[in-house]
């Protein structure tokens, strides 16, 4: 598989090393708190699984499902599920695969805030800082990446490549 993509932008080893660092930091920051991780499906399934196992304090876990639709005016993302846990008074950490314009994260944080948690913060594995149209910054970010379309480790192009263990830039050969 590697041959098709050339060199990964971020290797599996680099991802897992950085995820462990984030897990340690979150463990320290949330010691004694009532942490609930909210993973965003489908893109953050791999990151949420690895991050949750790098966190050394008891934490609840829940998921929200989003879908993205292509339309003439661009893309629009919709939240199509609700949390199943009661978030009121808890310390919620939103876990996202990537933040680009920031529109999706902004919408998700608003939705989660409506459940009246004690705190809400935001962790993204990848941060395309150059793509931002909404003033939002992840509280925890794995890697800053250039403004290129990436695939793998949960991220898809047309529902493919989510299962790759590394992150690669999509090139013309992989679009087929
Ligand atoms: P935003 O709303 O523009 O911040 O975009 C966030 C969402 O767009 C992410 O949750 C992804 O689903 C998708 N997305 C943005 N950039 C990429 C990419 O490079 N590869 C795959 N999906 C992406
Ligand atoms: Mg996504």
CSV table of C-alpha atoms and ligand atoms in Angstrom, one decimal:
chain,number,residue,atom,x,y,z
A,1,UNK,CA,0.0,0.0,0.0
A,2,UNK,CA,2.8,2.4,0.9
A,3,UNK,CA,4.0,2.4,-2.8
A,4,UNK,CA,0.8,4.0,-4.0
A,5,UNK,CA,1.1,7.0,-1.7
A,6,UNK,CA,4.8,7.4,-1.6
A,7,UNK,CA,6.3,8.4,1.7
A,8,UNK,CA,3.7,9.0,4.5
A,9,UNK,CA,3.4,12.6,5.7
A,10,UNK,CA,3.2,11.2,9.3
A,11,UNK,CA,4.2,7.6,10.0
A,12,UNK,CA,2.4,5.2,12.2
A,13,UNK,CA,5.3,5.4,14.8
A,14,UNK,CA,5.1,9.2,14.8
A,15,UNK,CA,1.4,9.2,15.3
A,16,UNK,CA,1.5,6.7,18.2
A,17,UNK,CA,4.4,8.6,19.9
A,18,UNK,CA,2.5,11.9,19.7
A,19,UNK,CA,-0.8,10.3,20.8
A,20,UNK,CA,1.0,8.9,23.9
A,21,UNK,CA,2.3,12.4,24.6
A,22,UNK,CA,-1.2,13.9,24.3
A,23,UNK,CA,-2.6,11.2,26.5
A,24,UNK,CA,0.0,12.0,29.2
A,25,UNK,CA,-0.8,15.7,29.1
A,26,UNK,CA,-4.6,15.0,29.3
A,27,UNK,CA,-4.0,12.6,32.2
A,28,UNK,CA,-2.2,15.4,34.1
A,29,UNK,CA,-4.7,18.1,33.2
A,30,UNK,CA,-7.8,16.0,34.1
A,31,UNK,CA,-6.6,14.3,37.3
A,32,UNK,CA,-9.5,14.2,39.8
A,33,UNK,CA,-12.0,15.4,37.2
A,34,UNK,CA,-15.0,13.6,35.6
A,35,UNK,CA,-13.6,13.3,32.1
A,36,UNK,CA,-15.8,12.2,29.2
A,37,UNK,CA,-14.2,11.8,25.7
A,38,UNK,CA,-16.5,12.5,22.8
A,39,UNK,CA,-15.1,11.0,19.6
A,40,UNK,CA,-16.4,12.2,16.3
A,41,UNK,CA,-17.3,9.5,13.8
A,42,UNK,CA,-16.3,8.4,11.5
A,43,UNK,CA,-13.0,10.3,11.1
A,44,UNK,CA,-11.8,10.2,14.7
A,45,UNK,CA,-12.5,6.5,15.3
A,46,UNK,CA,-8.8,5.5,15.2
A,47,UNK,CA,-7.5,8.5,17.1
A,48,UNK,CA,-10.2,8.2,19.8
A,49,UNK,CA,-9.3,4.5,20.3
A,50,UNK,CA,-5.6,5.1,20.6
A,51,UNK,CA,-5.9,8.3,22.7
A,52,UNK,CA,-8.3,6.8,25.1
A,53,UNK,CA,-5.9,4.0,25.8
A,54,UNK,CA,-3.1,6.5,26.5
A,55,UNK,CA,-5.1,8.2,29.2
A,56,UNK,CA,-4.3,6.9,32.7
A,57,UNK,CA,-7.4,8.1,34.6
A,58,UNK,CA,-10.9,6.6,34.4
A,59,UNK,CA,-12.8,8.3,31.6
A,60,UNK,CA,-16.2,7.9,30.0
A,61,UNK,CA,-16.4,7.6,26.3
A,62,UNK,CA,-19.2,8.5,23.8
A,63,UNK,CA,-19.5,9.3,20.1
A,64,UNK,CA,-21.2,11.7,17.8
A,65,UNK,CA,-21.8,10.8,14.2
A,66,UNK,CA,-21.4,13.5,11.5
A,67,UNK,CA,-21.9,13.4,7.8
A,68,UNK,CA,-20.5,15.7,5.1
A,69,UNK,CA,-22.5,16.5,2.0
A,70,UNK,CA,-21.1,18.1,-1.1
A,71,UNK,CA,-23.3,20.8,-2.4
A,72,UNK,CA,-23.0,23.6,-5.1
A,73,UNK,CA,-22.1,26.1,-2.3
A,74,UNK,CA,-19.4,23.8,-0.9
A,75,UNK,CA,-19.5,21.2,1.8
A,76,UNK,CA,-21.9,21.1,4.7
A,77,UNK,CA,-21.4,18.9,7.8
A,78,UNK,CA,-24.4,17.7,9.8
A,79,UNK,CA,-24.5,16.1,13.3
A,80,UNK,CA,-26.7,13.1,13.0
A,81,UNK,CA,-26.6,11.6,16.5
A,82,UNK,CA,-26.8,12.7,20.2
A,83,UNK,CA,-24.5,11.7,23.1
A,84,UNK,CA,-25.9,8.8,25.1
A,85,UNK,CA,-24.2,9.7,28.4
A,86,UNK,CA,-25.4,12.5,30.6
A,87,UNK,CA,-22.9,15.3,30.1
A,88,UNK,CA,-24.2,17.7,32.7
A,89,UNK,CA,-21.5,18.7,35.2
A,90,UNK,CA,-18.8,16.6,33.5
A,91,UNK,CA,-15.5,17.6,31.9
A,92,UNK,CA,-16.0,17.0,28.2
A,93,UNK,CA,-13.2,16.6,25.7
A,94,UNK,CA,-14.2,16.7,22.0
A,95,UNK,CA,-11.9,14.4,20.0
A,96,UNK,CA,-11.6,15.3,16.3
A,97,UNK,CA,-9.5,13.9,13.5
A,98,UNK,CA,-8.7,17.3,11.9
A,99,UNK,CA,-9.6,21.0,12.1
A,100,UNK,CA,-9.5,22.9,8.8
A,101,UNK,CA,-11.9,25.9,8.5
A,102,UNK,CA,-13.0,25.3,12.1
A,103,UNK,CA,-16.7,25.3,11.2
A,104,UNK,CA,-17.4,21.7,12.2
A,105,UNK,CA,-15.6,22.0,15.5
A,106,UNK,CA,-17.4,25.2,16.3
A,107,UNK,CA,-20.8,23.5,15.6
A,108,UNK,CA,-19.9,20.5,17.7
A,109,UNK,CA,-18.7,22.6,20.7
A,110,UNK,CA,-21.9,24.5,20.6
A,111,UNK,CA,-23.9,21.3,20.6
A,112,UNK,CA,-21.9,19.8,23.5
A,113,UNK,CA,-22.2,23.1,25.5
A,114,UNK,CA,-26.0,22.8,25.4
A,115,UNK,CA,-25.7,19.8,27.6
A,116,UNK,CA,-24.3,22.0,30.4
A,117,UNK,CA,-21.0,20.2,31.1
A,118,UNK,CA,-18.7,21.8,33.7
A,119,UNK,CA,-16.1,22.3,31.0
A,120,UNK,CA,-15.7,21.6,27.3
A,121,UNK,CA,-12.3,21.4,25.5
A,122,UNK,CA,-11.2,20.3,22.1
A,123,UNK,CA,-8.5,17.9,21.0
A,124,UNK,CA,-7.6,17.5,17.3
A,125,UNK,CA,-5.0,15.1,15.9
A,126,UNK,CA,-4.3,17.4,12.9
A,127,UNK,CA,-4.5,21.1,12.6
A,128,UNK,CA,-4.5,22.8,9.2
A,129,UNK,CA,-3.9,26.2,10.6
A,130,UNK,CA,-3.9,27.8,7.2
A,131,UNK,CA,-7.5,26.8,6.5
A,132,UNK,CA,-9.2,28.6,9.3
A,133,UNK,CA,-12.3,30.8,8.7
A,134,UNK,CA,-13.7,30.5,12.3
A,135,UNK,CA,-11.6,31.8,15.2
A,136,UNK,CA,-11.1,28.5,17.0
A,137,UNK,CA,-7.9,26.7,18.3
A,138,UNK,CA,-7.7,23.2,19.6
A,139,UNK,CA,-6.8,23.0,23.3
A,140,UNK,CA,-4.7,19.9,22.3
A,141,UNK,CA,-3.3,19.4,18.8
A,142,UNK,CA,-1.2,16.5,17.6
A,143,UNK,CA,0.4,17.9,14.4
A,144,UNK,CA,0.2,21.2,12.4
A,145,UNK,CA,0.0,20.2,8.7
A,146,UNK,CA,0.1,22.2,5.5
A,147,UNK,CA,-3.1,23.0,3.6
A,148,UNK,CA,-3.3,19.7,1.7
A,149,UNK,CA,-5.9,17.0,1.6
A,150,UNK,CA,-4.7,14.0,3.7
A,151,UNK,CA,-6.0,10.5,4.1
A,152,UNK,CA,-5.4,7.6,6.5
A,153,UNK,CA,-5.7,6.9,10.3
A,154,UNK,CA,-9.5,7.5,10.1
A,155,UNK,CA,-9.4,10.2,7.4
A,156,UNK,CA,-11.1,9.4,4.2
A,157,UNK,CA,-11.4,10.4,0.6
A,158,UNK,CA,-14.8,9.3,-0.8
A,159,UNK,CA,-15.1,6.7,2.1
A,160,UNK,CA,-11.8,5.1,1.3
A,161,UNK,CA,-8.4,5.0,3.0
A,162,UNK,CA,-9.7,5.4,6.6
A,163,UNK,CA,-8.0,2.0,7.5
A,164,UNK,CA,-4.4,3.1,6.6
A,165,UNK,CA,-2.3,3.1,9.7
A,166,UNK,CA,-0.4,6.3,8.6
A,167,UNK,CA,-1.3,9.7,7.2
A,168,UNK,CA,-0.5,10.5,3.6
A,169,UNK,CA,-1.2,13.4,1.2
A,170,UNK,CA,-3.8,12.4,-1.4
A,171,UNK,CA,-2.3,12.5,-4.8
A,172,UNK,CA,-3.8,11.9,-8.2
A,173,UNK,CA,-2.9,8.3,-8.3
A,174,UNK,CA,-4.8,7.5,-5.1
A,175,UNK,CA,-8.0,9.3,-6.3
A,176,UNK,CA,-9.0,6.5,-8.7
B,1,LIG,P1,-13.7,22.1,8.9
B,1,LIG,O1,-15.2,22.1,9.3
B,1,LIG,O2,-13.4,22.8,7.7
B,1,LIG,O3,-12.8,22.4,10.0
B,1,LIG,O4,-13.4,20.6,8.5
B,1,LIG,C1,-13.4,19.6,9.3
B,1,LIG,C2,-13.9,18.3,8.7
B,1,LIG,O5,-13.6,18.2,7.2
B,1,LIG,C3,-13.1,17.2,9.3
B,1,LIG,O6,-13.8,16.6,10.4
B,1,LIG,C4,-12.9,16.2,8.1
B,1,LIG,O7,-14.0,15.3,8.1
B,1,LIG,C5,-13.0,17.0,6.9
B,1,LIG,N1,-11.6,17.3,6.4
B,1,LIG,C6,-10.9,18.5,6.4
B,1,LIG,N2,-9.7,18.3,5.9
B,1,LIG,C7,-9.6,17.1,5.5
B,1,LIG,C8,-8.5,16.3,4.9
B,1,LIG,O8,-7.4,16.8,4.5
B,1,LIG,N3,-8.8,15.0,4.7
B,1,LIG,C9,-9.9,14.4,5.1
B,1,LIG,N4,-11.0,15.0,5.6
B,1,LIG,C10,-10.8,16.4,5.8
B,2,LIG,MG1,-14.6,14.5,10.3
